[in-house]
Short mmCIF file of C-alpha atoms in Angstrom, two decimals:
data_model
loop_
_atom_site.label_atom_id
_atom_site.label_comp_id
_atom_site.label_asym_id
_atom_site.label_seq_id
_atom_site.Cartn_x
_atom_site.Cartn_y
_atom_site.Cartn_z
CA UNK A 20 138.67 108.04 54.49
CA UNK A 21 140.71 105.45 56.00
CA UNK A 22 144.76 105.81 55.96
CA UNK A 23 145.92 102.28 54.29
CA UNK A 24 148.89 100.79 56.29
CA UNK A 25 151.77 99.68 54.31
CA UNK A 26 155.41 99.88 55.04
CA UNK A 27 157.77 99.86 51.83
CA UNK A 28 159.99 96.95 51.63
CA UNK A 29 162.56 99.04 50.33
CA UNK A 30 163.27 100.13 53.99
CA UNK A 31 164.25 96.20 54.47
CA UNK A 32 167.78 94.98 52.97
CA UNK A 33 166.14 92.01 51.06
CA UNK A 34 169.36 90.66 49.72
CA UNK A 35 170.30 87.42 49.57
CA UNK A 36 174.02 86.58 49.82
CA UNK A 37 173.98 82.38 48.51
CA UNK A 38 177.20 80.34 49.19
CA UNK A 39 178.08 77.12 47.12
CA UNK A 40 178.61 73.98 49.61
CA UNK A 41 181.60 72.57 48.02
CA UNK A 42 180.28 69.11 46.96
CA UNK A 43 183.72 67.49 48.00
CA UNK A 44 182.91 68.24 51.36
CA UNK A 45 179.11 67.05 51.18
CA UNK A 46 180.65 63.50 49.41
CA UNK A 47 183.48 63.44 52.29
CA UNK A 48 180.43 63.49 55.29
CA UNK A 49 178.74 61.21 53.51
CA UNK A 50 181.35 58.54 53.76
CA UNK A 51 182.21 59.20 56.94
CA UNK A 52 178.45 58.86 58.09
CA UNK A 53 178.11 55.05 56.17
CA UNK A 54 181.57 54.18 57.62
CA UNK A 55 180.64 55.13 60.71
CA UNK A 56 177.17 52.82 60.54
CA UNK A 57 179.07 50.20 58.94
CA UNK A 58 181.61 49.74 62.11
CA UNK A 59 178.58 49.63 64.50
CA UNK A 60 176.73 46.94 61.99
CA UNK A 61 174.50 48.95 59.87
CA UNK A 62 175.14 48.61 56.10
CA UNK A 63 172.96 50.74 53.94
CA UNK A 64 172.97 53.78 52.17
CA UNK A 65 171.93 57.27 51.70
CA UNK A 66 168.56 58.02 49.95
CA UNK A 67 169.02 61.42 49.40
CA UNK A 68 170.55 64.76 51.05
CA UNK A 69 169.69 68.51 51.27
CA UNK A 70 171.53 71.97 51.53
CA UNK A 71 170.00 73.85 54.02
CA UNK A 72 171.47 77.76 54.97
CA UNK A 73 173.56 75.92 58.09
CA UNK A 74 173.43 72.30 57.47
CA UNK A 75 173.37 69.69 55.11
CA UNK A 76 170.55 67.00 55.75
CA UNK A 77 171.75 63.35 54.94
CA UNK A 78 168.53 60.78 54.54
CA UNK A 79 169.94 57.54 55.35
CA UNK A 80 167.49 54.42 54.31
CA UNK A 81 167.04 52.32 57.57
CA UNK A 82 168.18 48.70 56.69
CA UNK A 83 165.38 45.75 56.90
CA UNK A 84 164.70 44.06 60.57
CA UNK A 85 166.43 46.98 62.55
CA UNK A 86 164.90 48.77 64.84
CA UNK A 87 164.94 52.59 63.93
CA UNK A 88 165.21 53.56 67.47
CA UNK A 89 168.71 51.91 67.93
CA UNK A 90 169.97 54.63 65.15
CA UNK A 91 169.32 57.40 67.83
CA UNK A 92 171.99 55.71 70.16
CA UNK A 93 174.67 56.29 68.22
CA UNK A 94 174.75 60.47 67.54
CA UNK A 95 177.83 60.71 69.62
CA UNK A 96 179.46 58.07 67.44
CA UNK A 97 178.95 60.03 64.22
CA UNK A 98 179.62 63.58 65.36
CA UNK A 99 183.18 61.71 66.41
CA UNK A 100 183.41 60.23 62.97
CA UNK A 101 182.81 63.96 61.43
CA UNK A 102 184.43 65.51 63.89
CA UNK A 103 181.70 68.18 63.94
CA UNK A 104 178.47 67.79 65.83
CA UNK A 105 175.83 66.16 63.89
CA UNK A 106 171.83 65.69 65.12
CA UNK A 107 170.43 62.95 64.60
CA UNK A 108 166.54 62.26 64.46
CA UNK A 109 164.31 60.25 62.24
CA UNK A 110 161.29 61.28 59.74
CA UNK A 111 158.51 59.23 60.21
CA UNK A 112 157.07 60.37 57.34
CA UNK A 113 160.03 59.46 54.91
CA UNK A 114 160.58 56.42 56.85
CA UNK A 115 164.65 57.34 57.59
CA UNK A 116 166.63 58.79 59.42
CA UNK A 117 168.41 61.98 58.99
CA UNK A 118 171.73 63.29 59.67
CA UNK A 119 172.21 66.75 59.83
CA UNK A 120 175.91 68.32 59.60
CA UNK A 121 176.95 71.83 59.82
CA UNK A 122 178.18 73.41 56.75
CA UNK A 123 181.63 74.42 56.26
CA UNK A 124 179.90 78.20 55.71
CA UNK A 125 176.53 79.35 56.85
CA UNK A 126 174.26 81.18 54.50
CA UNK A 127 173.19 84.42 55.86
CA UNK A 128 169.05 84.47 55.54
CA UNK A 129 167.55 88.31 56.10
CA UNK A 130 164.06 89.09 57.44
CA UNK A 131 163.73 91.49 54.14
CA UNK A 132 164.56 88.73 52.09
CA UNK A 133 162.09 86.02 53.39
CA UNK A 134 159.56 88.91 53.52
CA UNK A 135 160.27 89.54 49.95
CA UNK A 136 159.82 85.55 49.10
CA UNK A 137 156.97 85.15 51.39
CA UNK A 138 154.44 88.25 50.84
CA UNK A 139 151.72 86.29 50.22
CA UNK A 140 152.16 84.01 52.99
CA UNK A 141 151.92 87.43 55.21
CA UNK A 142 147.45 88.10 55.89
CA UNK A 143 146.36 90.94 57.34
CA UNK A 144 144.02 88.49 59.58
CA UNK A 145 146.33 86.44 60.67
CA UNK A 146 149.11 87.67 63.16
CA UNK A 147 152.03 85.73 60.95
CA UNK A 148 155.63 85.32 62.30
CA UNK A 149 158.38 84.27 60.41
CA UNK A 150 160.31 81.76 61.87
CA UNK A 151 162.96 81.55 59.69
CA UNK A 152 164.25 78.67 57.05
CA UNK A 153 164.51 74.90 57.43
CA UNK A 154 166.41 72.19 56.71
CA UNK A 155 165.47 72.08 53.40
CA UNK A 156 165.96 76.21 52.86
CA UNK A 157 162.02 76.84 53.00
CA UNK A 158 160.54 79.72 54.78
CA UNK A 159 158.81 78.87 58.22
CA UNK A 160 155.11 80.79 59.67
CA UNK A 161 152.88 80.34 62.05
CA UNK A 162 149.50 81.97 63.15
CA UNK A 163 150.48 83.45 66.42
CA UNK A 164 146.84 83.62 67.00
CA UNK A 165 146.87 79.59 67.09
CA UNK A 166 149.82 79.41 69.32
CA UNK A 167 148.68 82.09 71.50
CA UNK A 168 151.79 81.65 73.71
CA UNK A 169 155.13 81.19 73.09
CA UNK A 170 158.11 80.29 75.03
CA UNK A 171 161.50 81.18 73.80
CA UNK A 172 164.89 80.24 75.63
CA UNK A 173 169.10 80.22 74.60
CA UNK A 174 172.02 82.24 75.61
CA UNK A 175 172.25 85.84 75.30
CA UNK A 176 174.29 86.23 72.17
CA UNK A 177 172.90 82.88 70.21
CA UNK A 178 169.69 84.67 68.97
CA UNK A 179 167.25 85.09 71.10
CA UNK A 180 167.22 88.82 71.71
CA UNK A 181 167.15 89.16 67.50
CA UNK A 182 164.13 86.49 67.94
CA UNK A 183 162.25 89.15 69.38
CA UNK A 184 163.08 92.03 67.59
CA UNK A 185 162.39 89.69 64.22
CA UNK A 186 159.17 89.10 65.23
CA UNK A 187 157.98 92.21 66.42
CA UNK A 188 159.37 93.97 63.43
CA UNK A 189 157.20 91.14 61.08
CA UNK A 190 153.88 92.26 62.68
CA UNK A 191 154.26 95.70 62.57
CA UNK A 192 154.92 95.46 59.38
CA UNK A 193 151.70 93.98 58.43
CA UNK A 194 149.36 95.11 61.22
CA UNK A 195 148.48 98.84 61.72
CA UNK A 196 148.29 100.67 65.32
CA UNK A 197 144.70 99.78 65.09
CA UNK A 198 144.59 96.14 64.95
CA UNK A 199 147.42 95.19 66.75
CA UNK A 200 148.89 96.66 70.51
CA UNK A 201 152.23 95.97 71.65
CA UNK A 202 153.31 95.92 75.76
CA UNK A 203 157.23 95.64 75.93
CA UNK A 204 158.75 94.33 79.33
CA UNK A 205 162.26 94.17 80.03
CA UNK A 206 164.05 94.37 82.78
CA UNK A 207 167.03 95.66 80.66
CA UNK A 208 166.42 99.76 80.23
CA UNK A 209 167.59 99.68 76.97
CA UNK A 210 166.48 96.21 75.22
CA UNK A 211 163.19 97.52 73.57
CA UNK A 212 164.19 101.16 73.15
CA UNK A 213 164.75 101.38 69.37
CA UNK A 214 161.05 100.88 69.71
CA UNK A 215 159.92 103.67 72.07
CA UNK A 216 157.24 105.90 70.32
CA UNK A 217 156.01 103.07 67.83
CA UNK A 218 152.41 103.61 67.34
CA UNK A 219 151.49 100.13 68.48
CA UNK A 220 152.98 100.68 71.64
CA UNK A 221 149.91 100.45 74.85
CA UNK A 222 152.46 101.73 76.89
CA UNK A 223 156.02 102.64 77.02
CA UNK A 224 158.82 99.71 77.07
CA UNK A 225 159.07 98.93 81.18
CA UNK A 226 161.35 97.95 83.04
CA UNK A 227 160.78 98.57 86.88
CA UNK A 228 160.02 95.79 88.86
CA UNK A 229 156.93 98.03 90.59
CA UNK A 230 155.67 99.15 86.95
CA UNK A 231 155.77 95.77 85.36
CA UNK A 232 153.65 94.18 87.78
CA UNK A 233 151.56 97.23 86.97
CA UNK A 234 151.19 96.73 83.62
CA UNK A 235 150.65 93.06 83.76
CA UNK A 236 147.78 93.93 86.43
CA UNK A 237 145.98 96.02 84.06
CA UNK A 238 146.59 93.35 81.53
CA UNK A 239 145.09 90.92 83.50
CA UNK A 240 142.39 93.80 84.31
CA UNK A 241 141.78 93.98 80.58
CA UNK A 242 141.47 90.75 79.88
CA UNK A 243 138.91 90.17 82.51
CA UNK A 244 137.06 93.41 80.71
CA UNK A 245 137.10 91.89 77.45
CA UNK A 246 135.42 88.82 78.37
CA UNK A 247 132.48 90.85 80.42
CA UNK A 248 132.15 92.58 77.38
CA UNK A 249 131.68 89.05 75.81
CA UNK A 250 129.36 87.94 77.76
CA UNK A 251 126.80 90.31 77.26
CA UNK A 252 127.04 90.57 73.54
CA UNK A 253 124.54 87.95 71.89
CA UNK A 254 124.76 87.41 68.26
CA UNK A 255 121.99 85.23 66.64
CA UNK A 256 121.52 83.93 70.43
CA UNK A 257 124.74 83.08 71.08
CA UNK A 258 127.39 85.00 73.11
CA UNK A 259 130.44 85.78 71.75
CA UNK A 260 133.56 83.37 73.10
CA UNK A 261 136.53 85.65 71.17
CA UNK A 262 137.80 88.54 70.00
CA UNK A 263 137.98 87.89 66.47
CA UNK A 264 134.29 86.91 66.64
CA UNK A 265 133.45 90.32 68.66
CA UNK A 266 135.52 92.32 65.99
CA UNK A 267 133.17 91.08 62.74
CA UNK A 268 130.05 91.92 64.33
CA UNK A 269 130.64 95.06 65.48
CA UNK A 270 131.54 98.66 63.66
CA UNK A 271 135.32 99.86 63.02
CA UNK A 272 135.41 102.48 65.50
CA UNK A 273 134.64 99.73 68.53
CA UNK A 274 136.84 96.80 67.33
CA UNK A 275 139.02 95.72 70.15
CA UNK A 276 143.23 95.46 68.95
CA UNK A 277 144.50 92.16 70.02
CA UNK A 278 147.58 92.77 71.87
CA UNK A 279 151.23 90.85 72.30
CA UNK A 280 152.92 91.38 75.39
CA UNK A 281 156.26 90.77 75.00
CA UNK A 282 158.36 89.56 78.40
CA UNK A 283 161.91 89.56 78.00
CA UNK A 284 164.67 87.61 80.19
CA UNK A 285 162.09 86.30 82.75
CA UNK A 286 164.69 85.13 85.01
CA UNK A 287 165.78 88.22 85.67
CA UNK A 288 162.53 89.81 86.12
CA UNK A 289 161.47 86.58 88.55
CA UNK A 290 164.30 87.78 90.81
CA UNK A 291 162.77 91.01 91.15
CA UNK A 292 159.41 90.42 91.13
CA UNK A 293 158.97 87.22 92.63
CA UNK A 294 156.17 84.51 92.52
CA UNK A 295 153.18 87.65 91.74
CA UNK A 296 155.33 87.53 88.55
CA UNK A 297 155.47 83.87 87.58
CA UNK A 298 151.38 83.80 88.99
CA UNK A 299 150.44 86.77 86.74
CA UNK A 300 151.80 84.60 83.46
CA UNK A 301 150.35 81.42 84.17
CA UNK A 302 146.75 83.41 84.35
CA UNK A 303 147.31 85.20 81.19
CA UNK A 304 148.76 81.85 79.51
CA UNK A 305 145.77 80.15 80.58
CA UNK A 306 142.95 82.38 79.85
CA UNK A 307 144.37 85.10 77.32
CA UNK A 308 144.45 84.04 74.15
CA UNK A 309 140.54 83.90 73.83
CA UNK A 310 140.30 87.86 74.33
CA UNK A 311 143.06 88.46 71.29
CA UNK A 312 146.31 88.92 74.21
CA UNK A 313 149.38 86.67 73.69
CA UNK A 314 152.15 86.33 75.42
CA UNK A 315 155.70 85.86 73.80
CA UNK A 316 158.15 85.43 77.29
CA UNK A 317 161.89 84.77 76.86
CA UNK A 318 164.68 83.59 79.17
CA UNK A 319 168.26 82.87 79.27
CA UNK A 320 168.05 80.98 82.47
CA UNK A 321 165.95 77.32 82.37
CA UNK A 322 166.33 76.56 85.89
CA UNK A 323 163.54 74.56 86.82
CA UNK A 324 163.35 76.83 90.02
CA UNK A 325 162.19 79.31 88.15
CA UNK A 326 160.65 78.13 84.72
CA UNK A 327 158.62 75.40 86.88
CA UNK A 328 156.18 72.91 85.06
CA UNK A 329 153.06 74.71 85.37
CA UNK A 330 154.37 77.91 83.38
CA UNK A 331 155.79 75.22 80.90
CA UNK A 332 152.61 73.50 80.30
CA UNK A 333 150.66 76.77 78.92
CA UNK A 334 153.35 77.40 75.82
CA UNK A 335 152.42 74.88 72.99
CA UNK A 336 154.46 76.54 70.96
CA UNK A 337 158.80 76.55 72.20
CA UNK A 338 161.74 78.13 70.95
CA UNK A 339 165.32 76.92 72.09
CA UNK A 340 168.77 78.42 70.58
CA UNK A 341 171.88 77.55 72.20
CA UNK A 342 171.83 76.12 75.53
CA UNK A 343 174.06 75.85 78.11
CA UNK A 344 173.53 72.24 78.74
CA UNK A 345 171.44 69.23 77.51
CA UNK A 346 169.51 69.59 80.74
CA UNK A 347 168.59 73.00 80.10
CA UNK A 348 167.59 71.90 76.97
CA UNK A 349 165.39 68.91 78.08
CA UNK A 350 163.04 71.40 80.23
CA UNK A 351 162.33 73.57 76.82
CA UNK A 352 161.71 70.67 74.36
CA UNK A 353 161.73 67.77 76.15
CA UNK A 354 164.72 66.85 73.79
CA UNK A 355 168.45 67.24 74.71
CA UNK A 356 169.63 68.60 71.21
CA UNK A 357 169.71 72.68 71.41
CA UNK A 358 173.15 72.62 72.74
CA UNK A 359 174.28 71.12 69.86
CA UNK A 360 173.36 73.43 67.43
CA UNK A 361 176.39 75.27 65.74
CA UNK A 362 176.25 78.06 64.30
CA UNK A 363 174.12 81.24 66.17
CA UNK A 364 170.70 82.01 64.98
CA UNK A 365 169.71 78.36 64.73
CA UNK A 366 167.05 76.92 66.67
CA UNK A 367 164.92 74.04 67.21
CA UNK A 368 160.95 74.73 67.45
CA UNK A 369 158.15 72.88 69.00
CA UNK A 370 155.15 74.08 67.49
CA UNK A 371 151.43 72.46 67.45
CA UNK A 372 150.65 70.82 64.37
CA UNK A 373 154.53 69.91 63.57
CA UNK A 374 155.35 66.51 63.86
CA UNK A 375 158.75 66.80 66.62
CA UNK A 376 161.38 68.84 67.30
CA UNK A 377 162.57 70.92 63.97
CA UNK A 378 165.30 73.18 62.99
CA UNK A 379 165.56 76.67 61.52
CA UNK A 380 167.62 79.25 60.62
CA UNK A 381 166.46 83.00 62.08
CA UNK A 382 166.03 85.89 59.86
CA UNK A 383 168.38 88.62 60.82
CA UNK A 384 167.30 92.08 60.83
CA UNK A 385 169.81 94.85 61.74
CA UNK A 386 169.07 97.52 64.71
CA UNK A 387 169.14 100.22 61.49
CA UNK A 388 167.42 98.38 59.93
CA UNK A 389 164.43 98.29 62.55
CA UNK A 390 164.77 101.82 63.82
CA UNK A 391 163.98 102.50 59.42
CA UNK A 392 160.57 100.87 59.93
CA UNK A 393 159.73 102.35 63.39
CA UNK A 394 161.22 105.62 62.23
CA UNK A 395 158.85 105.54 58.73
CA UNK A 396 155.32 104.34 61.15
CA UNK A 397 156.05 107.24 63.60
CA UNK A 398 155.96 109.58 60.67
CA UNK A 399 153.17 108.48 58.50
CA UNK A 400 150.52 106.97 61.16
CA UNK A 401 149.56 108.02 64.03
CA UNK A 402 148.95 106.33 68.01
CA UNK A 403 145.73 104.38 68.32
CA UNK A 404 143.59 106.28 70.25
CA UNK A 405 140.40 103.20 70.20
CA UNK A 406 138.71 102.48 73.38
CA UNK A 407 140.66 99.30 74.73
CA UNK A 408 141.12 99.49 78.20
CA UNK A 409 145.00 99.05 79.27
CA UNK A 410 144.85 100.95 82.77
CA UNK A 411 142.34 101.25 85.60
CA UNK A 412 139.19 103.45 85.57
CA UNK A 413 141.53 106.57 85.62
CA UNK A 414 143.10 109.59 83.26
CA UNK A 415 145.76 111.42 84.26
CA UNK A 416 144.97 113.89 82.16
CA UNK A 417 141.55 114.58 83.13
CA UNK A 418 139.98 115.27 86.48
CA UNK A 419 139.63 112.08 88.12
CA UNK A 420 135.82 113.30 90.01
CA UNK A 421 134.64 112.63 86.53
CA UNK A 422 135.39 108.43 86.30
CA UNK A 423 133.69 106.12 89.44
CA UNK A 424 136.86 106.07 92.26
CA UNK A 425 136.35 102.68 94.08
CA UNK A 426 136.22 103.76 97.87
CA UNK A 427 139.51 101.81 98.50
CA UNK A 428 141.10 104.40 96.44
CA UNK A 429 140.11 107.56 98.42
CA UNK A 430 141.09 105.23 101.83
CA UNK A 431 144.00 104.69 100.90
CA UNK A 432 144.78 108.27 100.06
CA UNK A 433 143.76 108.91 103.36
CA UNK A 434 145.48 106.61 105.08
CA UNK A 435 148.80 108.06 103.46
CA UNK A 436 148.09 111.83 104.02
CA UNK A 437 147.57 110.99 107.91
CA UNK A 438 150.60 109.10 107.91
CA UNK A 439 153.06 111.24 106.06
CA UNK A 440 154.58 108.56 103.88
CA UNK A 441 152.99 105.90 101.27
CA UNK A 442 154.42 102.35 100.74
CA UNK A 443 152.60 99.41 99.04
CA UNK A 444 153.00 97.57 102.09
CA UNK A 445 151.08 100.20 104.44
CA UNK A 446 148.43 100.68 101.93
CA UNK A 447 147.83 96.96 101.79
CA UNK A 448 147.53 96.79 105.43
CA UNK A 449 145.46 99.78 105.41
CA UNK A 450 142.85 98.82 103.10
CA UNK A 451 143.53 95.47 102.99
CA UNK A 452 144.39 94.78 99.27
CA UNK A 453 147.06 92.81 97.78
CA UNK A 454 150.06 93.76 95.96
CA UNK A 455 148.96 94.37 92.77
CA UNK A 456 145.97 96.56 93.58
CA UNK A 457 148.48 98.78 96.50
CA UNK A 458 150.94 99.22 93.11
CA UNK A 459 148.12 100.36 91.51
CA UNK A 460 146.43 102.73 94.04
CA UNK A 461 150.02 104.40 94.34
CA UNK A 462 150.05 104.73 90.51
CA UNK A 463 146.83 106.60 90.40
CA UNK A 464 148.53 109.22 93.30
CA UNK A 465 151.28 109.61 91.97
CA UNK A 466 149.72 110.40 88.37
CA UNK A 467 146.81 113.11 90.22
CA UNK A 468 150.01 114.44 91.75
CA UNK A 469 149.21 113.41 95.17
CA UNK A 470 152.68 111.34 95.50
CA UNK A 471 155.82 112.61 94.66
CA UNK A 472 157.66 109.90 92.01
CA UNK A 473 160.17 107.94 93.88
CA UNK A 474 163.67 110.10 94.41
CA UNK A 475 167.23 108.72 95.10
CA UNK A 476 166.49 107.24 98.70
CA UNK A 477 163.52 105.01 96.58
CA UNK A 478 160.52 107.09 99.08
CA UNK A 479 157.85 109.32 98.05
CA UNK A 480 156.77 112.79 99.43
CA UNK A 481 153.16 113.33 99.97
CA UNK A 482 151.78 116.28 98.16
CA UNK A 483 148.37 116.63 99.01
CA UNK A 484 147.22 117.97 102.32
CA UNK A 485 144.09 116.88 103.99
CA UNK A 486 142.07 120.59 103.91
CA UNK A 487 142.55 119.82 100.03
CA UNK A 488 141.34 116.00 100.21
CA UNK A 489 138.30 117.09 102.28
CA UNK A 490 137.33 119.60 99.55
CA UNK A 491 137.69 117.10 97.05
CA UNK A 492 136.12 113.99 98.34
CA UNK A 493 134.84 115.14 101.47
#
């Protein structure tokens, strides 16, 4: 019989800590808002205002015969008149426009908390993230399976790294190792660590430049897979165009997990790995999503050297915490407003099906907290061991003789034993492959313990002699 998956919510703290704006203070920025107006010509009033966990939300009623557009010129002149910074931004569906002010003290909001309040927001088919609370202290999801990609950006310390481990904490905790797969890239060793030896991992976390392009290849590789595997299954005469539609019509034991890969502080990986990098993601953003993989990449850096249009384009949905600069924040949202947000853990979202820019507040999960959850799935379910291919027609742990070697393969090997030494860039000459497939035929040697693993001078000793490669492949 079939293990259910559910994680306690006990292991979560779900308490809520609420702190009383002191309505002196909400009355004071009021005043100072209408004065404000009133000294650049605009007399009218407030309609209404709301407490949110880091703001307070002032709905100003937009005066007869002005134009609401001339409002938005005047942000500067209000956060002066607070003396705080205020965003500005009208609601087209109120029909004002909206002031929002920091509070003097934010409200802490915990992912065990919103969980708690939002349990049967949380479906088993849907991969649902929790984005946090708005304005107006309500909880925030999305189907990540309708975004398919998403593209999250701020400094270091203003949230993004807990962005990550918030949402990658909220699906395991409502999809078992068998339905959902998890591929962790960072270039920092220790960024996804509290994770190492979760169930839903494909793979370890990585973090060498060589092994990530790896792992994206066999991505890419699986992708391609899944969609040949689409192709030639016909339901009612029609072929299959997605995963989800593949999974209902076919038995438990050959459902296909849909998979996240995770890519953390791009810029730094883009440095090391170089266009292949930036050329891998723009395939997998653009042809993914279909086969159940989605892509969730982060970055501290917005250049647009690096983060160029075309990788842009392919993330409907965009997350932006604190930036640096208004610039920095224009190439995330189109909007220059992230690097006025306040207090850390706020953000401003893009997301399809949301009318403009909007704010949140993040759910904050502790590192105890998350090593609790991983800690309690290690112990009570156990690795997927389903058929979904997430590395090349190999096992290390088998005799290769028994899977189809592709003749490049056994050149290469060759090619390296008669040379003494193995680099990507001789194999590719050799063979003539590219990058990614070299990276890969060096993988497969050095897991059949033909290649030595790389030692401190970053070479590799060949272990295999060629009396033993003629016995084997002749």
């Amino acid at each position: 019989m079939k293990q259910k998956y559910e994680i306690p919510l006990k292991l979560f703290d779900c308490s809520k800590e609420e702190v009383k704006e002191n309505y002196g203070y909400i009355d004071n920025c009021r005043r100072k808002i209408l004065f404000v107006l009133s000294l650049l010509g605009f007399l009218t009033e407030t309609e209404s205002y709301c407490v949110g966990p880091t703001v307070i939300t002032y709905d100003v009623i937009i005066p007869d015969g002005v134009s609401p557009e001339k409002f938005m010129d005047y942000q500067s002149d209000i956060s002066l008149g607070i003396k705080g910074r205020a965003r500005c931004y009208l609601n087209k569906a109120k029909g004002v426009f909206c002031v929002e002010v920091p509070r003097m003290t934010a409200e802490a909001v915990t992912l065990g908390e919103v969980i708690k309040c939002c349990a049967d927001m949380l479906s088993d088919e849907a991969l649902t993230i929790i984005l946090g609370r708005n304005t107006k202290n309500e909880i925030v999801t999305c189907d990540l399976t309708k975004l398919a990609n998403v593209f999250v950006a701020g400094g270091e310390v203003k949230g993004k790294c807990s962005f990550l481990d918030t949402l990658i904490t909220t699906l395991v905790y409502n999809h078992s190792p068998n339905d959902l797969k998890f591929i962790l890239i960072s270039h920092n060793e220790i960024k996804f660590e509290t994770f190492s030896g979760l169930p839903h991992l494909a793979t370890k976390p990585v973090s060498d430049a060589p092994e990530i392009l790896v792992a994206l290849s066999r991505v890419l590789e699986e992708m391609e897979n899944r969609y040949d595997l689409f192709s030639k299954t016909i339901v009612d005469g029609n072929n299959i165009t997605n995963v989800r539609q593949y999974n209902k019509h076919v038995d438990a034991g050959q459902k296909l997990p849909e998979i996240v890969v995770v890519i953390d502080e791009f810029d730094e990986l883009f440095y090391c790995c170089g266009g292949e990098l930036r050329d891998m993601i723009i395939k997998l953003t653009q042809k993914a999503s279909a086969a159940g993989i989605y892509l969730v990449v982060s970055t501290q850096c917005v250049s647009k050297w690096i983060i160029r249009s075309s990788i842009l384009e392919n993330f409907a949905a965009r997350v932006a915490f604190r930036t640096s600069s208004p610039l920095d924040s224009y190439v995330v949202l189109n909007n220059y407003e992230s690097d006025s947000l306040y207090y850390d853990g706020d953000f401003l979202y893009l997301i399809p099906g949301v009318d403009g820019v909007r704010r949140a507040r993040l759910p904050y999960v502790s590192m105890s907290n998350v090593k609790r959850v991983v800690d309690y799935i290690k112990a009570n379910y156990k690795a997927y061991d389903g058929k979904e291919k997430t590395s090349p027609d190999y096992d290390s742990t088998k005799d290769e003789t028994a899977y189809k070697i592709e003749s490049c393969y056994v050149s290469a090997l060759r090619a390296v034993i008669e040379a003494g030494q193995v680099s990507v860039s001789m194999i590719q000459r050799k063979c003539r492959v590219g990058y990614n497939k070299a990276s890969l035929i060096i993988q497969w040697m050095e897991e059949n313990h033909y290649v030595s693993v790389l030692n401190k001078e970053r070479r590799r000793k060949v272990l295999i002699t060629m009396e033993d490669f003629n016995k084997k492949f002749g």
